[in-house]
Coordinates of C-alpha atoms in Angstrom, one line a residue:
M1 CA 117.1 147.9 155.8
R2 CA 120.0 150.1 156.2
P3 CA 120.0 150.1 159.8
F4 CA 120.9 146.0 159.7
D5 CA 123.3 146.4 157.3
S6 CA 125.4 147.0 160.0
V7 CA 124.9 143.5 161.8
K8 CA 127.4 142.6 159.3
G9 CA 130.4 144.0 159.1
K10 CA 132.1 142.5 155.4
G11 CA 131.0 139.9 153.0
V12 CA 127.4 140.1 151.5
S13 CA 125.2 142.8 153.0
V14 CA 122.0 142.3 155.0
T15 CA 119.8 144.0 152.6
Q16 CA 120.5 142.0 150.1
L17 CA 120.8 138.6 152.2
L18 CA 116.5 139.7 153.1
V19 CA 116.1 140.0 149.6
S20 CA 117.4 136.9 148.7
L21 CA 115.5 135.3 151.7
I22 CA 112.2 137.0 150.4
T23 CA 112.4 135.5 146.6
F24 CA 113.1 132.0 147.8
R25 CA 109.6 132.9 150.5
L26 CA 107.9 134.2 147.0
H27 CA 108.9 130.7 145.3
G28 CA 107.7 128.5 147.9
S29 CA 111.3 126.7 148.4
S30 CA 114.0 126.5 150.5
I31 CA 117.4 128.4 151.2
A32 CA 119.1 124.7 149.8
R33 CA 116.9 124.1 147.2
M34 CA 116.7 127.6 145.5
Q35 CA 120.6 127.8 145.5
Q36 CA 120.6 124.8 143.1
P37 CA 121.8 126.2 139.5
G38 CA 119.0 127.4 137.5
R39 CA 116.9 127.5 140.4
S40 CA 117.2 131.9 140.7
A41 CA 117.9 134.3 139.5
C42 CA 120.1 136.2 142.9
P43 CA 123.4 135.8 142.9
A44 CA 125.0 132.7 144.3
I45 CA 125.8 132.6 147.5
D46 CA 126.4 129.8 150.0
D47 CA 124.1 128.3 152.2
N48 CA 125.7 129.1 155.3
T49 CA 125.5 132.9 154.2
F50 CA 121.9 133.4 154.9
Y51 CA 122.1 130.7 158.1
R52 CA 124.1 132.8 159.9
L53 CA 122.2 136.0 158.9
M54 CA 119.3 133.6 160.6
N55 CA 121.2 133.1 163.4
N56 CA 122.6 135.8 164.5
P57 CA 121.4 137.1 167.9
L58 CA 121.9 140.4 167.3
M59 CA 119.2 141.1 164.4
R60 CA 116.6 143.0 165.4
W61 CA 113.7 140.9 163.8
R62 CA 111.1 142.7 165.5
G63 CA 112.1 146.2 164.5
L64 CA 112.0 144.8 160.9
L65 CA 108.4 143.6 161.1
M66 CA 107.9 146.5 162.5
G67 CA 109.4 148.9 160.4
L68 CA 107.7 146.9 157.5
A69 CA 104.2 148.1 158.9
K70 CA 104.7 151.4 159.5
Q71 CA 106.2 151.9 155.5
F72 CA 103.1 150.0 154.4
A73 CA 101.4 152.7 156.6
A74 CA 102.4 155.4 154.9
H75 CA 102.6 154.7 151.8
V76 CA 98.8 153.8 151.9
Q77 CA 98.2 157.3 153.5
A78 CA 100.3 158.5 150.4
K79 CA 97.4 157.5 148.0
G80 CA 95.0 158.7 150.0
D81 CA 93.5 155.4 150.7
G82 CA 94.5 155.7 154.4
N83 CA 91.5 157.0 156.1
P84 CA 89.5 154.0 157.7
S85 CA 85.9 154.2 159.3
V86 CA 87.5 152.1 162.3
R87 CA 91.0 150.4 163.1
C88 CA 91.2 147.7 165.1
F89 CA 94.6 145.6 166.7
V90 CA 93.7 141.5 166.2
L91 CA 95.6 139.0 168.6
D92 CA 95.8 135.3 168.2
D93 CA 97.9 132.8 168.1
T94 CA 98.2 129.3 166.1
D95 CA 100.6 126.1 166.4
L96 CA 104.0 125.7 164.3
E97 CA 104.0 122.0 164.3
K98 CA 107.7 120.6 163.8
T99 CA 109.0 117.2 163.5
G100 CA 112.8 117.6 164.4
K101 CA 113.1 117.0 168.6
T102 CA 116.7 118.7 168.5
I103 CA 115.4 122.1 167.8
E104 CA 116.1 124.4 170.3
R105 CA 113.2 124.5 173.5
V106 CA 110.8 122.6 171.1
G107 CA 108.3 120.6 173.0
R108 CA 104.6 119.5 172.5
I109 CA 102.1 122.1 172.7
F110 CA 98.0 121.8 173.1
N111 CA 95.9 122.4 170.1
H112 CA 92.8 122.7 170.7
V113 CA 91.2 122.0 167.9
T114 CA 92.0 118.7 166.9
K115 CA 92.7 117.6 170.6
R116 CA 96.3 116.8 169.7
Y117 CA 100.2 117.6 171.9
P118 CA 102.2 118.4 168.4
F119 CA 105.9 118.9 168.7
G120 CA 106.1 122.8 168.4
F121 CA 105.8 126.3 169.2
K122 CA 102.9 128.7 169.7
L123 CA 103.0 131.7 167.7
L124 CA 101.1 134.9 169.0
L125 CA 100.1 137.3 166.7
L126 CA 99.8 140.9 166.8
A127 CA 98.1 142.7 163.3
L128 CA 96.5 145.9 162.5
W129 CA 93.5 145.7 160.8
D130 CA 93.3 149.4 158.5
G131 CA 89.7 149.1 157.2
K132 CA 91.4 147.1 154.0
S133 CA 94.3 145.1 154.6
L134 CA 95.4 143.4 158.1
V135 CA 99.3 143.9 158.4
S136 CA 101.2 141.9 161.0
L137 CA 103.1 144.0 163.4
D138 CA 104.6 142.1 165.7
F139 CA 104.8 138.6 167.4
S140 CA 106.2 136.2 169.9
L141 CA 107.4 132.2 170.0
H142 CA 106.1 130.7 173.0
C143 CA 106.4 126.9 174.4
E144 CA 103.9 125.0 177.0
R145 CA 105.6 123.3 179.9
G146 CA 102.9 121.4 180.8
G147 CA 101.9 119.5 184.2
T148 CA 105.3 117.9 184.6
G149 CA 106.8 121.4 183.5
K150 CA 109.0 118.9 180.6
Q151 CA 107.7 119.5 177.6
G152 CA 106.4 116.1 176.6
L153 CA 110.5 115.2 176.2
T154 CA 111.8 112.8 177.8
V155 CA 115.1 113.6 179.7
K156 CA 117.3 112.3 176.7
E157 CA 115.2 114.1 173.8
K158 CA 115.9 117.4 176.3
R159 CA 119.7 117.1 176.5
A160 CA 119.7 116.4 172.8
Q161 CA 118.6 119.7 171.8
F162 CA 120.5 122.7 170.5
S163 CA 121.4 125.5 172.7
K164 CA 124.3 128.4 173.2
V165 CA 124.6 131.2 175.4
R166 CA 122.6 134.6 174.8
K167 CA 124.6 137.7 175.3
A168 CA 121.9 140.0 178.1
G169 CA 120.3 142.6 176.8
T170 CA 120.4 141.5 172.9
P171 CA 117.4 140.6 170.9
S172 CA 118.2 137.3 171.1
A173 CA 117.8 136.6 174.6
Q174 CA 114.3 139.2 174.7
R175 CA 112.9 136.8 172.4
Y176 CA 114.5 133.5 174.3
T177 CA 112.7 135.0 177.9
E178 CA 109.2 135.2 176.0
L179 CA 109.2 131.2 175.9
D180 CA 108.4 130.9 179.1
Q181 CA 106.1 134.5 179.7
E182 CA 102.5 133.9 179.8
K183 CA 100.8 135.4 176.5
H184 CA 98.6 137.3 178.2
H185 CA 101.7 139.6 179.0
N186 CA 103.1 139.5 176.0
A187 CA 100.1 140.3 173.9
V188 CA 99.9 143.6 176.5
A189 CA 103.4 144.2 175.9
M190 CA 102.8 143.7 172.1
L191 CA 99.8 146.6 171.9
R192 CA 101.7 148.7 174.4
R193 CA 104.4 149.3 171.7
A194 CA 102.8 148.9 168.8
V195 CA 101.2 152.2 170.4
K196 CA 104.5 153.2 171.3
N197 CA 105.7 153.1 167.3
G198 CA 102.7 155.1 166.7
V199 CA 100.2 152.5 165.7
T200 CA 96.4 153.7 166.5
A201 CA 93.6 152.1 166.4
S202 CA 90.2 151.8 168.1
Y203 CA 89.6 148.0 169.1
V204 CA 91.4 145.2 170.1
L205 CA 89.6 142.1 168.4
M206 CA 90.0 138.5 170.6
D207 CA 89.0 135.1 171.3
S208 CA 87.9 133.8 174.1
W209 CA 91.3 132.8 175.5
F210 CA 92.5 136.1 175.9
V211 CA 89.0 138.0 177.8
N212 CA 89.9 138.0 181.1
D213 CA 90.2 140.6 184.0
Y214 CA 94.0 141.3 183.3
T215 CA 94.0 141.6 180.0
I216 CA 90.6 144.4 179.9
K217 CA 92.5 146.1 182.7
A218 CA 96.0 146.1 181.0
I219 CA 94.5 147.0 177.5
R220 CA 92.4 149.8 178.9
A221 CA 95.6 151.3 180.9
I222 CA 97.3 152.0 177.3
K223 CA 97.3 155.3 176.4
G224 CA 94.6 157.1 178.9
R225 CA 92.1 154.1 178.2
A226 CA 92.3 155.0 174.3
L227 CA 91.5 150.8 173.3
H228 CA 88.6 149.2 173.6
V229 CA 88.6 145.1 174.4
L230 CA 86.3 143.2 171.5
G231 CA 86.1 139.4 172.4
M232 CA 84.0 136.4 172.6
C233 CA 84.4 135.2 176.2
K234 CA 84.0 131.7 177.8
V235 CA 80.8 130.9 179.0
D236 CA 82.1 129.4 182.7
N237 CA 81.6 130.7 186.3
R238 CA 83.0 134.2 186.0
K239 CA 81.1 136.7 188.3
Y240 CA 79.6 139.9 186.3
T241 CA 77.9 141.9 189.6
V242 CA 74.0 143.5 187.3
D243 CA 72.2 145.7 189.7
G244 CA 74.4 144.8 192.6
R245 CA 74.2 141.5 192.0
A246 CA 77.3 139.0 191.1
M247 CA 76.2 136.3 189.2
N248 CA 77.6 133.7 185.9
A249 CA 76.7 133.5 182.6
H250 CA 73.8 130.9 183.2
Q251 CA 72.2 132.9 186.6
L252 CA 72.4 136.2 183.7
V253 CA 70.7 134.1 181.0
A254 CA 67.7 132.7 183.6
K255 CA 67.3 135.7 185.0
F256 CA 67.5 137.9 181.7
D257 CA 66.1 135.5 178.9
R258 CA 62.7 136.2 178.9
K259 CA 62.9 139.9 180.3
R260 CA 65.2 141.5 177.5
A261 CA 65.7 138.5 174.8
K262 CA 65.7 139.7 171.2
H263 CA 66.2 139.0 168.4
S264 CA 68.5 139.5 165.1
R265 CA 66.9 139.0 161.8
K266 CA 70.3 140.2 160.1
Y267 CA 71.8 137.7 161.9
R268 CA 69.3 135.0 162.5
T269 CA 69.9 135.2 166.5
R270 CA 68.9 135.9 169.7
Y271 CA 70.6 138.1 172.1
I272 CA 70.1 139.8 176.0
A273 CA 72.2 143.0 175.5
I274 CA 73.6 143.8 179.8
T275 CA 75.4 146.2 180.8
A276 CA 77.5 144.5 183.7
D277 CA 80.7 145.6 186.3
Y278 CA 83.7 142.6 185.4
K279 CA 86.1 143.0 188.4
G280 CA 86.1 146.6 188.6
E281 CA 85.6 147.3 184.6
K282 CA 82.2 148.1 183.0
V283 CA 81.6 146.0 180.1
R284 CA 78.7 145.3 177.9
L285 CA 77.9 141.8 177.2
F286 CA 75.9 140.4 174.7
L287 CA 74.4 136.8 175.3
M288 CA 73.9 135.2 172.2
Q289 CA 71.7 131.6 171.1
Y290 CA 72.1 131.0 167.3
N291 CA 68.6 129.8 165.7
H292 CA 68.0 126.2 166.7
A293 CA 70.8 125.6 169.0
S294 CA 71.2 125.2 172.5
R295 CA 74.1 126.9 173.5
W296 CA 74.9 130.3 174.2
T297 CA 77.7 132.5 173.4
I298 CA 79.1 135.6 175.2
L299 CA 80.4 138.4 173.2
L300 CA 81.9 140.8 175.6
T301 CA 83.0 144.8 174.9
S302 CA 84.5 147.2 177.2
D303 CA 82.4 150.2 174.4
L304 CA 79.4 150.3 176.3
S305 CA 78.4 152.6 173.2
L306 CA 77.9 149.6 170.7
S307 CA 74.6 147.7 169.1
F308 CA 74.3 144.0 169.0
V309 CA 75.0 144.8 164.9
Q310 CA 78.0 146.9 165.4
A311 CA 79.6 144.3 167.8
I312 CA 78.9 141.6 166.0
E313 CA 80.7 143.3 162.6
L314 CA 83.3 144.6 164.2
Y315 CA 84.0 140.9 165.5
Q316 CA 83.8 139.2 162.3
I317 CA 87.0 141.3 161.4
R318 CA 88.9 139.1 163.8
W319 CA 88.5 136.2 161.2
T320 CA 91.2 137.6 159.0
I321 CA 93.8 136.8 160.7
E322 CA 92.8 133.1 160.2
V323 CA 93.5 133.6 157.2
L324 CA 96.4 135.4 157.4
F325 CA 97.8 132.2 159.4
K326 CA 96.6 129.4 156.8
E327 CA 97.8 131.9 154.3
C328 CA 101.4 132.4 155.1
K329 CA 101.3 128.5 156.1
Q330 CA 100.1 127.1 152.7
Y331 CA 101.9 129.4 150.3
L332 CA 104.8 131.0 152.6
R333 CA 106.4 128.3 154.1
L334 CA 105.4 129.3 157.8
G335 CA 106.7 126.8 160.7
C336 CA 108.5 125.1 157.5
S337 CA 111.8 125.6 159.1
Q338 CA 113.1 123.1 160.7
N339 CA 116.4 125.0 162.2
T340 CA 117.6 123.9 165.3
D341 CA 118.6 127.3 166.2
F342 CA 115.9 129.2 168.2
D343 CA 117.1 132.4 166.4
G344 CA 116.5 130.5 163.8
Q345 CA 113.1 130.1 164.2
V346 CA 112.1 133.7 164.9
A347 CA 113.8 134.9 161.6
D348 CA 111.6 131.8 159.9
A349 CA 108.6 133.6 161.1
T350 CA 109.4 136.9 160.6
L351 CA 110.0 136.3 157.3
A352 CA 106.6 134.8 156.4
L353 CA 105.1 137.5 157.7
V354 CA 107.3 140.3 155.6
T355 CA 106.8 138.8 153.0
H356 CA 102.9 138.4 153.5
T357 CA 103.2 141.7 154.2
I358 CA 105.0 142.9 151.2
L359 CA 102.1 140.9 149.0
T360 CA 98.9 142.3 150.8
L361 CA 100.5 145.9 149.1
Q362 CA 101.2 144.3 146.1
K363 CA 97.5 143.1 146.2
R364 CA 95.6 146.6 147.6
F365 CA 97.5 148.3 144.6
G366 CA 98.1 145.8 142.2
A367 CA 95.8 146.8 139.3
Y368 CA 98.3 150.3 138.9
E369 CA 101.3 149.6 140.8
T370 CA 104.3 147.3 141.1
L371 CA 106.6 146.4 143.5
G372 CA 109.4 145.6 140.7
D373 CA 110.6 142.6 138.4
L374 CA 111.0 140.5 141.6
F375 CA 107.9 140.0 142.0
R376 CA 106.4 139.9 138.0
E377 CA 107.3 136.2 137.4
T378 CA 104.8 135.0 140.5
Q379 CA 102.4 138.1 140.6
Q380 CA 99.6 135.7 138.5
H381 CA 99.8 132.8 141.1
L382 CA 100.1 135.0 143.9
L383 CA 96.8 136.4 143.0
E384 CA 95.5 133.5 144.4
L385 CA 95.6 134.9 147.9
T386 CA 93.0 137.2 147.7
L387 CA 90.5 134.9 147.5
W388 CA 89.1 133.8 151.0
E389 CA 88.6 137.7 151.4
R390 CA 86.9 138.2 148.1
L391 CA 84.2 135.3 149.1
I392 CA 84.6 135.9 153.2
T393 CA 81.1 137.2 152.9
V394 CA 79.7 134.3 151.3
F395 CA 81.4 131.7 153.7
L396 CA 80.5 133.5 157.0
K397 CA 76.7 133.1 155.9
M398 CA 77.4 129.4 155.1
V399 CA 79.1 129.3 158.1
M400 CA 75.8 130.4 160.4
Q401 CA 74.2 127.9 158.2
L402 CA 76.5 125.1 159.7
V403 CA 76.1 126.7 163.2
E404 CA 72.1 126.2 163.3
L405 CA 72.1 122.8 161.8
L406 CA 75.2 121.1 163.9
N407 CA 74.8 123.2 166.8
V408 CA 79.0 123.7 167.6
D409 CA 80.7 126.6 168.3
I410 CA 80.8 129.4 165.3
E411 CA 85.0 129.8 166.8
E412 CA 86.0 126.3 166.5
L413 CA 83.9 125.4 163.4
I414 CA 86.0 127.9 161.4
E415 CA 89.4 127.2 163.2
K416 CA 88.5 124.0 161.9
L417 CA 88.1 124.7 158.8
L418 CA 90.8 127.2 157.6
Q419 CA 93.4 124.4 159.3
D420 CA 92.1 121.3 157.2
S421 CA 93.7 121.9 153.9
Q422 CA 91.6 119.2 151.7
A423 CA 87.9 120.5 153.5
S424 CA 88.6 124.2 152.9
R425 CA 89.8 123.4 149.2
K426 CA 85.9 121.8 149.0
L427 CA 84.9 124.5 150.4
L428 CA 86.4 127.2 148.4
A429 CA 85.1 125.9 145.0
L430 CA 81.4 125.4 147.0
L431 CA 82.3 129.2 147.5
S432 CA 83.4 130.3 143.9
F433 CA 80.7 129.0 142.3
L434 CA 78.0 130.3 144.9
R435 CA 79.3 133.8 144.8
D436 CA 77.2 135.7 142.3
D437 CA 74.2 134.1 143.0
W438 CA 73.9 133.9 146.9
D439 CA 70.6 135.4 147.5
K440 CA 69.0 133.2 145.0
C441 CA 70.2 130.1 146.6
E442 CA 69.6 131.7 150.0
E443 CA 66.0 132.3 149.0
T444 CA 65.7 128.7 147.7
Y445 CA 67.2 127.6 151.3
K446 CA 64.2 129.4 153.2
S447 CA 61.5 128.1 150.8
N448 CA 63.0 124.5 151.8
I449 CA 62.7 124.9 155.5

């Protein structure tokens, strides 16, 4: 963290402030609460000192997050645990809901799961799956202007929001500009930065919102087509060229259902595998229909060599980012900050993701190594963060059963379960009970249908 010490010329060092902020995050408390007598082992520091750091337009928060991810990779490599069979970039966004309307540039955003329009920001995250752990690399915050361009705010509410002048070329100015940029463009920019920083992977995993001709072409152009795209695709009217004829998803199903449909016993799914041209890019389409379901879904990849099972198992890695979002919000206060300065919102999100990276490292090697006295006090409590990872296999099997019974979209179902804290707690309890005896339960289920 030494490079950040140049941001402050006097007083408490940036390193000390960052360590204190991370410690507060581990306790799940705000700055004000942790500054109360007896609440923290850190030296007493005035609240404004922390806020001045978080609101400083010269702080390179993006460099801090990427730098820590690279240190994570170096540490893993040094332990001889860094040679996975496949590495994947994972892209996804999540809502950061806010209550304060005076927060700089805050506005209404659309939550596609609840169909509501809460106040807040969209956080777009790029993470890396290294075969065992998901580590945050980069993120951007976005607002949604809506049809009128007013973000769901009145003129009076808009004027009441905090604002400040940002000098061009500063990290703060760059982040502020990203607020109005398309998430597709920012996603590609983050991937380019990651590759430029020496981070490598074979696939980019993303959901249907990001899969379009722009992102596919832009991602394939990075580092001489070294990255492949793998993601769900919307069943809409977009055209794919097969055997010289342009057809949409419904037409493809009608034409190839009887001729090419196969059945995967492992995933209890009918599927059609088709190689097509999608606006100049060769892609492999897997049109899927879960047992007893009426709707079809599409899995698209630019890697023409992937089989159906390989594609499904790779894509399941994408759901680990939903787990990361849930952990950061539930345990590390991601999105809880009501700082009116937009720079403070960037700092808050960075600190939550940095803390998650540190805990991920501790979880990976915690059996024979510790990160020091700083985390010993909360180590037992924080081991709960691994629960979703330990139960993910059972979780996916249960979700597949629900998809068949309820005839719903699997992506939407998983997001709903992870966003609903009460539902997810009940599911965790059920999964804990079933984890060691799932096969027996599944045999019983099959014998009764």
